[in-house]
Amino acid sequence: MAKKVQDALKDLVSLCKRRGFIFPGSEIYDGLANTWDYGPYGCELKRNIKDLWWKKFVTSRSDVLGLDSSILLNPKVWQASGHVGNFSDPLVDCKSCRERFRADHLLEEKLGEGCTMGKNFKEIAEMIVENEIECPKCKAKDFTEPRAFNLMFKTEMGAVEGAGNMVYLRPETAQGIFINFKNIMDNVRPKIPFGVGQIGKSFRNEITPGNFIFRTREFEQMEVEFFCEPGTEAEWYKYWKQFCMDWLVDDLGVTKEKLRLREHTAEELSHYSNGTSDIEYAFPFGWGELWGIASRTDYDLTQHQNESKVKQEYFDAAQNKRYIPYVVEPSLGVDRLLLVLLADAYEVETLKSEDPSKPDDTRVVLRFHPAVAPVKAAILPLVKKGKVKEEAQNIYKKLLNHFYVEYDETQSIGKRYRRQDELGTPYCITVDFDTIGEGDDVNPELKGTVTVRERDSMKQERVAIEDLELWLFKNIARS
Ligand SMILES: [Zn+2]
């Protein structure tokens, strides 16, 4: 079973490279561990994900505003947020082979998720000995004592090297929102409850990244900080859990059975949180966190008020009272959602042969929701010359104004279909002699129409060329 599971991820990684979705980073220089570059189709897929999220969580809502804050922030931000003091993992070295591991991960592999929650480093060291944890690489059972390893990347700012110029690359986008709370209140004046949404890169110097793009040191986040009146946070917490889950299933078409909501236990909760859940997905390597939804109370704004001495209050005119708002935060990684959509869409399908003397065929297909798919349609002329080609190119140019579409005239129509299936292209548009109304045995009623073949059902229908744009808009928006 475990082997089959690893193969499923391997097949996906290889498809991603072969078809230009995701390449290993810095490959011509022998790579850079666990970095990945998004190729032509991967970056299109990523853009679609971000656009859909932004539309759903920001622009289509009257109660959420957008923000784009800096990656480099004053180091005091990370003092206030607790990242300087607490944002670290327990790290151990194997004394035999020198490989470095996260102690909590080693224990979780044997004892299950959350087994080190609330344990201090001394207790973790004892657990490693008691449970006879062995090095995954060399099988030795001799580790160093766990020590704290801060996950923030450091760099120098300005031309002069030396003390005082050190800055961190942000480990989350959320703090950029909190430190702009006052700016937004004073200048844009929204009424509570309201949220601020942001998409941006974050960096964490993970000790053990892995599982393809599941855990990387450089990643992109989509976060909303939703500010509400103290006492209403439980209701909003419930609301956002449902809202996020509905978006995955209804708008992006993620398989419902492969999603679950896991509520954190009391021991797992951060000291400031009064409720945290993970939406988890059944990845090829097991259940993993996709989306964290956390009720963070007034912790962050209070911390910034204490550190900066600048009031972080909201004045509610209707009730004539001042308070520091509570916050509910749905926090999602773009790359991780992209992996979910790839894993969920990937299928090797057996196509039954209609002729019993011939063997069954297979096809690799990415069953993306049309709204997510990088290529929306491919225009395929049945012959690559004359009026058929001319008409196909006209259609291609017209559709390019609104959609990312491809034109392909090489090899047989069957091979072209397979290529598009692998990219997850939902519609293939075939231009033939019937379209132009010229040639032997053409059906005059089909003049000015094309064949549209749907990826999943492989069913075909004739659509008038003049209706094509509208037809595509309608079918891409379907849910
Ligand atoms: Zn070892």
mmCIF file of N, CA and C in Angstrom, residues 241-334:
data_model
loop_
_atom_site.group_PDB
_atom_site.id
_atom_site.type_symbol
_atom_site.label_atom_id
_atom_site.label_comp_id
_atom_site.label_asym_id
_atom_site.label_seq_id
_atom_site.Cartn_x
_atom_site.Cartn_y
_atom_site.Cartn_z
ATOM 1 N N LYS A 241 -15.500 28.502 8.792
ATOM 2 C CA LYS A 241 -15.217 27.077 8.543
ATOM 3 C C LYS A 241 -16.100 26.562 7.404
ATOM 4 N N GLN A 242 -17.383 26.899 7.486
ATOM 5 C CA GLN A 242 -18.337 26.449 6.483
ATOM 6 C C GLN A 242 -18.066 27.105 5.128
ATOM 7 N N PHE A 243 -17.781 28.403 5.163
ATOM 8 C CA PHE A 243 -17.558 29.170 3.936
ATOM 9 C C PHE A 243 -16.376 28.605 3.141
ATOM 10 N N CYS A 244 -15.293 28.276 3.867
ATOM 11 C CA CYS A 244 -14.088 27.761 3.217
ATOM 12 C C CYS A 244 -14.350 26.367 2.622
ATOM 13 N N MET A 245 -15.003 25.524 3.415
ATOM 14 C CA MET A 245 -15.308 24.168 2.965
ATOM 15 C C MET A 245 -16.207 24.209 1.723
ATOM 16 N N ASP A 246 -17.224 25.061 1.746
ATOM 17 C CA ASP A 246 -18.148 25.184 0.604
ATOM 18 C C ASP A 246 -17.420 25.627 -0.661
ATOM 19 N N TRP A 247 -16.471 26.538 -0.488
ATOM 20 C CA TRP A 247 -15.739 27.027 -1.665
ATOM 21 C C TRP A 247 -14.951 25.898 -2.330
ATOM 22 N N LEU A 248 -14.292 25.089 -1.502
ATOM 23 C CA LEU A 248 -13.500 23.973 -2.040
ATOM 24 C C LEU A 248 -14.378 22.996 -2.817
ATOM 25 N N VAL A 249 -15.516 22.655 -2.226
ATOM 26 C CA VAL A 249 -16.370 21.623 -2.826
ATOM 27 C C VAL A 249 -17.216 22.195 -3.968
ATOM 28 N N ASP A 250 -17.901 23.298 -3.712
ATOM 29 C CA ASP A 250 -18.864 23.819 -4.696
ATOM 30 C C ASP A 250 -18.202 24.589 -5.833
ATOM 31 N N ASP A 251 -17.213 25.398 -5.528
ATOM 32 C CA ASP A 251 -16.632 26.251 -6.567
ATOM 33 C C ASP A 251 -15.427 25.617 -7.255
ATOM 34 N N LEU A 252 -14.638 24.839 -6.503
ATOM 35 C CA LEU A 252 -13.429 24.269 -7.106
ATOM 36 C C LEU A 252 -13.593 22.791 -7.448
ATOM 37 N N GLY A 253 -14.693 22.196 -6.995
ATOM 38 C CA GLY A 253 -14.976 20.810 -7.346
ATOM 39 C C GLY A 253 -14.100 19.780 -6.658
ATOM 40 N N VAL A 254 -13.511 20.103 -5.485
ATOM 41 C CA VAL A 254 -12.688 19.126 -4.756
ATOM 42 C C VAL A 254 -13.598 18.019 -4.207
ATOM 43 N N THR A 255 -13.149 16.764 -4.318
ATOM 44 C CA THR A 255 -13.933 15.612 -3.857
ATOM 45 C C THR A 255 -14.239 15.739 -2.365
ATOM 46 N N LYS A 256 -15.529 15.765 -2.043
ATOM 47 C CA LYS A 256 -15.967 16.007 -0.667
ATOM 48 C C LYS A 256 -15.436 14.946 0.298
ATOM 49 N N GLU A 257 -15.424 13.702 -0.157
ATOM 50 C CA GLU A 257 -15.003 12.579 0.698
ATOM 51 C C GLU A 257 -13.517 12.638 1.041
ATOM 52 N N LYS A 258 -12.749 13.420 0.280
ATOM 53 C CA LYS A 258 -11.315 13.518 0.562
ATOM 54 C C LYS A 258 -10.981 14.711 1.449
ATOM 55 N N LEU A 259 -12.019 15.379 1.930
ATOM 56 C CA LEU A 259 -11.825 16.522 2.827
ATOM 57 C C LEU A 259 -12.403 16.194 4.186
ATOM 58 N N ARG A 260 -11.751 16.689 5.240
ATOM 59 C CA ARG A 260 -12.353 16.589 6.561
ATOM 60 C C ARG A 260 -11.925 17.794 7.400
ATOM 61 N N LEU A 261 -12.767 18.109 8.371
ATOM 62 C CA LEU A 261 -12.474 19.224 9.254
ATOM 63 C C LEU A 261 -12.033 18.653 10.590
ATOM 64 N N ARG A 262 -10.816 19.009 11.005
ATOM 65 C CA ARG A 262 -10.304 18.484 12.266
ATOM 66 C C ARG A 262 -10.165 19.618 13.276
ATOM 67 N N GLU A 263 -10.961 19.533 14.328
ATOM 68 C CA GLU A 263 -10.934 20.551 15.388
ATOM 69 C C GLU A 263 -9.732 20.266 16.291
ATOM 70 N N HIS A 264 -8.942 21.283 16.610
ATOM 71 C CA HIS A 264 -7.794 21.081 17.498
ATOM 72 C C HIS A 264 -8.260 20.774 18.916
ATOM 73 N N THR A 265 -7.525 19.895 19.582
ATOM 74 C CA THR A 265 -7.842 19.581 20.974
ATOM 75 C C THR A 265 -7.339 20.721 21.857
ATOM 76 N N ALA A 266 -7.799 20.726 23.110
ATOM 77 C CA ALA A 266 -7.401 21.781 24.049
ATOM 78 C C ALA A 266 -5.873 21.873 24.166
ATOM 79 N N GLU A 267 -5.182 20.705 24.137
ATOM 80 C CA GLU A 267 -3.716 20.711 24.273
ATOM 81 C C GLU A 267 -3.037 21.313 23.043
ATOM 82 N N GLU A 268 -3.667 21.140 21.888
ATOM 83 C CA GLU A 268 -3.066 21.632 20.651
ATOM 84 C C GLU A 268 -3.206 23.138 20.466
ATOM 85 N N LEU A 269 -4.238 23.739 21.094
ATOM 86 C CA LEU A 269 -4.548 25.148 20.858
ATOM 87 C C LEU A 269 -3.424 26.059 21.330
ATOM 88 N N SER A 270 -3.139 27.119 20.543
ATOM 89 C CA SER A 270 -2.217 28.147 21.006
ATOM 90 C C SER A 270 -2.852 28.809 22.224
ATOM 91 N N HIS A 271 -2.017 29.384 23.089
ATOM 92 C CA HIS A 271 -2.555 29.927 24.343
ATOM 93 C C HIS A 271 -3.567 31.049 24.125
ATOM 94 N N TYR A 272 -3.463 31.738 22.962
ATOM 95 C CA TYR A 272 -4.367 32.868 22.718
ATOM 96 C C TYR A 272 -5.607 32.480 21.921
ATOM 97 N N SER A 273 -5.652 31.246 21.411
ATOM 98 C CA SER A 273 -6.753 30.873 20.520
ATOM 99 C C SER A 273 -7.890 30.203 21.277
ATOM 100 N N ASN A 274 -9.132 30.589 20.957
ATOM 101 C CA ASN A 274 -10.255 29.894 21.583
ATOM 102 C C ASN A 274 -10.998 29.007 20.576
ATOM 103 N N GLY A 275 -10.273 28.594 19.555
ATOM 104 C CA GLY A 275 -10.828 27.660 18.581
ATOM 105 C C GLY A 275 -9.976 27.641 17.329
ATOM 106 N N THR A 276 -9.499 26.472 16.929
ATOM 107 C CA THR A 276 -8.719 26.335 15.696
ATOM 108 C C THR A 276 -9.078 25.011 15.032
ATOM 109 N N SER A 277 -9.274 25.053 13.729
ATOM 110 C CA SER A 277 -9.560 23.830 12.971
ATOM 111 C C SER A 277 -8.668 23.780 11.757
ATOM 112 N N ASP A 278 -8.387 22.569 11.307
ATOM 113 C CA ASP A 278 -7.717 22.388 10.031
ATOM 114 C C ASP A 278 -8.676 21.705 9.072
ATOM 115 N N ILE A 279 -8.769 22.246 7.871
ATOM 116 C CA ILE A 279 -9.392 21.468 6.810
ATOM 117 C C ILE A 279 -8.267 20.603 6.252
ATOM 118 N N GLU A 280 -8.455 19.292 6.305
ATOM 119 C CA GLU A 280 -7.421 18.373 5.845
ATOM 120 C C GLU A 280 -7.860 17.679 4.557
ATOM 121 N N TYR A 281 -6.867 17.284 3.784
ATOM 122 C CA TYR A 281 -7.128 16.586 2.522
ATOM 123 C C TYR A 281 -6.389 15.249 2.522
ATOM 124 N N ALA A 282 -6.996 14.244 1.899
ATOM 125 C CA ALA A 282 -6.348 12.927 1.795
ATOM 126 C C ALA A 282 -5.363 12.947 0.623
ATOM 127 N N PHE A 283 -4.132 13.420 0.910
ATOM 128 C CA PHE A 283 -3.077 13.466 -0.105
ATOM 129 C C PHE A 283 -2.613 12.041 -0.419
ATOM 130 N N PRO A 284 -1.885 11.838 -1.527
ATOM 131 C CA PRO A 284 -1.364 10.487 -1.814
ATOM 132 C C PRO A 284 -0.492 9.952 -0.673
ATOM 133 N N PHE A 285 0.079 10.837 0.179
ATOM 134 C CA PHE A 285 0.928 10.395 1.289
ATOM 135 C C PHE A 285 0.192 10.418 2.625
ATOM 136 N N GLY A 286 -1.125 10.602 2.592
ATOM 137 C CA GLY A 286 -1.905 10.590 3.837
ATOM 138 C C GLY A 286 -2.618 11.908 4.084
ATOM 139 N N TRP A 287 -3.393 11.959 5.183
ATOM 140 C CA TRP A 287 -4.113 13.197 5.507
ATOM 141 C C TRP A 287 -3.134 14.298 5.867
ATOM 142 N N GLY A 288 -3.355 15.473 5.313
ATOM 143 C CA GLY A 288 -2.464 16.594 5.620
ATOM 144 C C GLY A 288 -3.248 17.884 5.681
ATOM 145 N N GLU A 289 -2.702 18.835 6.438
ATOM 146 C CA GLU A 289 -3.389 20.119 6.598
ATOM 147 C C GLU A 289 -3.410 20.905 5.299
ATOM 148 N N LEU A 290 -4.584 21.418 4.976
ATOM 149 C CA LEU A 290 -4.715 22.294 3.819
ATOM 150 C C LEU A 290 -4.975 23.733 4.265
ATOM 151 N N TRP A 291 -5.917 23.910 5.199
ATOM 152 C CA TRP A 291 -6.406 25.256 5.510
ATOM 153 C C TRP A 291 -6.587 25.367 7.018
ATOM 154 N N GLY A 292 -5.974 26.350 7.631
ATOM 155 C CA GLY A 292 -6.168 26.573 9.062
ATOM 156 C C GLY A 292 -7.171 27.694 9.289
ATOM 157 N N ILE A 293 -8.171 27.421 10.115
ATOM 158 C CA ILE A 293 -9.122 28.478 10.475
ATOM 159 C C ILE A 293 -9.010 28.670 11.985
ATOM 160 N N ALA A 294 -8.596 29.876 12.393
ATOM 161 C CA ALA A 294 -8.292 30.093 13.806
ATOM 162 C C ALA A 294 -9.022 31.299 14.362
ATOM 163 N N SER A 295 -9.583 31.129 15.527
ATOM 164 C CA SER A 295 -10.158 32.246 16.267
ATOM 165 C C SER A 295 -9.052 32.742 17.194
ATOM 166 N N ARG A 296 -8.499 33.923 16.896
ATOM 167 C CA ARG A 296 -7.246 34.371 17.543
ATOM 168 C C ARG A 296 -7.463 35.402 18.642
ATOM 169 N N THR A 297 -8.704 35.610 19.042
ATOM 170 C CA THR A 297 -9.079 36.619 20.056
ATOM 171 C C THR A 297 -8.462 37.984 19.696
ATOM 172 N N ASP A 298 -8.110 38.794 20.713
ATOM 173 C CA ASP A 298 -7.512 40.113 20.426
ATOM 174 C C ASP A 298 -6.001 40.062 20.605
ATOM 175 N N TYR A 299 -5.448 38.846 20.561
ATOM 176 C CA TYR A 299 -4.030 38.644 20.873
ATOM 177 C C TYR A 299 -3.098 39.513 20.026
ATOM 178 N N ASP A 300 -3.224 39.432 18.701
ATOM 179 C CA ASP A 300 -2.262 40.113 17.832
ATOM 180 C C ASP A 300 -2.326 41.631 17.971
ATOM 181 N N LEU A 301 -3.551 42.179 17.929
ATOM 182 C CA LEU A 301 -3.669 43.638 18.026
ATOM 183 C C LEU A 301 -3.197 44.126 19.391
ATOM 184 N N THR A 302 -3.486 43.371 20.443
ATOM 185 C CA THR A 302 -3.035 43.748 21.787
ATOM 186 C C THR A 302 -1.507 43.736 21.864
ATOM 187 N N GLN A 303 -0.899 42.702 21.294
ATOM 188 C CA GLN A 303 0.566 42.616 21.283
ATOM 189 C C GLN A 303 1.176 43.835 20.581
ATOM 190 N N HIS A 304 0.586 44.214 19.437
ATOM 191 C CA HIS A 304 1.125 45.367 18.698
ATOM 192 C C HIS A 304 0.875 46.671 19.442
ATOM 193 N N GLN A 305 -0.241 46.749 20.141
ATOM 194 C CA GLN A 305 -0.522 47.952 20.940
ATOM 195 C C GLN A 305 0.522 48.076 22.057
ATOM 196 N N ASN A 306 0.852 46.952 22.689
ATOM 197 C CA ASN A 306 1.842 46.972 23.773
ATOM 198 C C ASN A 306 3.238 47.310 23.258
ATOM 199 N N GLU A 307 3.605 46.723 22.134
ATOM 200 C CA GLU A 307 4.952 46.917 21.595
ATOM 201 C C GLU A 307 5.134 48.314 20.992
ATOM 202 N N SER A 308 4.119 48.783 20.239
ATOM 203 C CA SER A 308 4.264 50.047 19.509
ATOM 204 C C SER A 308 3.768 51.248 20.296
ATOM 205 N N LYS A 309 2.995 51.009 21.343
ATOM 206 C CA LYS A 309 2.344 52.070 22.139
ATOM 207 C C LYS A 309 1.338 52.873 21.303
ATOM 208 N N VAL A 310 0.909 52.306 20.199
ATOM 209 C CA VAL A 310 -0.112 52.959 19.370
ATOM 210 C C VAL A 310 -1.429 52.214 19.580
ATOM 211 N N LYS A 311 -2.480 52.934 19.956
ATOM 212 C CA LYS A 311 -3.771 52.309 20.236
ATOM 213 C C LYS A 311 -4.320 51.547 19.022
ATOM 214 N N GLN A 312 -4.813 50.344 19.279
ATOM 215 C CA GLN A 312 -5.371 49.499 18.211
ATOM 216 C C GLN A 312 -6.851 49.263 18.493
ATOM 217 N N GLU A 313 -7.569 50.360 18.747
ATOM 218 C CA GLU A 313 -8.965 50.217 19.166
ATOM 219 C C GLU A 313 -9.932 50.561 18.044
ATOM 220 N N TYR A 314 -11.124 50.077 18.238
ATOM 221 C CA TYR A 314 -12.225 50.415 17.324
ATOM 222 C C TYR A 314 -13.278 51.152 18.134
ATOM 223 N N PHE A 315 -13.801 52.237 17.568
ATOM 224 C CA PHE A 315 -14.883 52.939 18.250
ATOM 225 C C PHE A 315 -16.203 52.616 17.565
ATOM 226 N N ASP A 316 -17.061 51.966 18.320
ATOM 227 C CA ASP A 316 -18.385 51.613 17.818
ATOM 228 C C ASP A 316 -19.348 52.747 18.179
ATOM 229 N N ALA A 317 -19.679 53.578 17.181
ATOM 230 C CA ALA A 317 -20.485 54.775 17.437
ATOM 231 C C ALA A 317 -21.900 54.419 17.880
ATOM 232 N N ALA A 318 -22.487 53.399 17.270
ATOM 233 C CA ALA A 318 -23.871 53.030 17.593
ATOM 234 C C ALA A 318 -23.997 52.610 19.058
ATOM 235 N N GLN A 319 -23.008 51.866 19.543
ATOM 236 C CA GLN A 319 -23.055 51.397 20.945
ATOM 237 C C GLN A 319 -22.270 52.308 21.882
ATOM 238 N N ASN A 320 -21.608 53.343 21.318
ATOM 239 C CA ASN A 320 -20.777 54.273 22.066
ATOM 240 C C ASN A 320 -19.764 53.541 22.970
ATOM 241 N N LYS A 321 -19.023 52.601 22.348
ATOM 242 C CA LYS A 321 -17.979 51.930 23.139
ATOM 243 C C LYS A 321 -16.737 51.632 22.306
ATOM 244 N N ARG A 322 -15.603 51.545 23.026
ATOM 245 C CA ARG A 322 -14.328 51.267 22.394
ATOM 246 C C ARG A 322 -13.869 49.867 22.753
ATOM 247 N N TYR A 323 -13.288 49.183 21.792
ATOM 248 C CA TYR A 323 -12.707 47.864 22.120
ATOM 249 C C TYR A 323 -11.644 47.474 21.099
ATOM 250 N N ILE A 324 -10.775 46.547 21.502
ATOM 251 C CA ILE A 324 -9.845 45.919 20.545
ATOM 252 C C ILE A 324 -10.600 44.747 19.934
ATOM 253 N N PRO A 325 -10.770 44.741 18.610
ATOM 254 C CA PRO A 325 -11.590 43.685 18.005
ATOM 255 C C PRO A 325 -10.969 42.291 18.153
ATOM 256 N N TYR A 326 -11.817 41.299 18.100
ATOM 257 C CA TYR A 326 -11.378 39.908 18.015
ATOM 258 C C TYR A 326 -11.181 39.564 16.544
ATOM 259 N N VAL A 327 -10.394 38.509 16.312
ATOM 260 C CA VAL A 327 -10.033 38.168 14.935
ATOM 261 C C VAL A 327 -10.275 36.685 14.652
ATOM 262 N N VAL A 328 -10.896 36.416 13.498
ATOM 263 C CA VAL A 328 -10.977 35.039 13.001
ATOM 264 C C VAL A 328 -10.191 34.994 11.692
ATOM 265 N N GLU A 329 -9.303 34.003 11.584
ATOM 266 C CA GLU A 329 -8.362 33.958 10.460
ATOM 267 C C GLU A 329 -8.438 32.663 9.666
ATOM 268 N N PRO A 330 -8.987 32.705 8.438
ATOM 269 C CA PRO A 330 -8.815 31.546 7.540
ATOM 270 C C PRO A 330 -7.524 31.727 6.743
ATOM 271 N N SER A 331 -6.578 30.782 6.894
ATOM 272 C CA SER A 331 -5.257 30.912 6.294
ATOM 273 C C SER A 331 -4.936 29.702 5.411
ATOM 274 N N LEU A 332 -4.695 29.987 4.137
ATOM 275 C CA LEU A 332 -4.559 28.921 3.144
ATOM 276 C C LEU A 332 -3.289 29.120 2.319
ATOM 277 N N GLY A 333 -2.582 28.030 2.026
ATOM 278 C CA GLY A 333 -1.399 28.106 1.168
ATOM 279 C C GLY A 333 -1.775 27.863 -0.287
ATOM 280 N N VAL A 334 -1.322 28.758 -1.164
ATOM 281 C CA VAL A 334 -1.635 28.628 -2.596
ATOM 282 C C VAL A 334 -1.048 27.332 -3.154
#
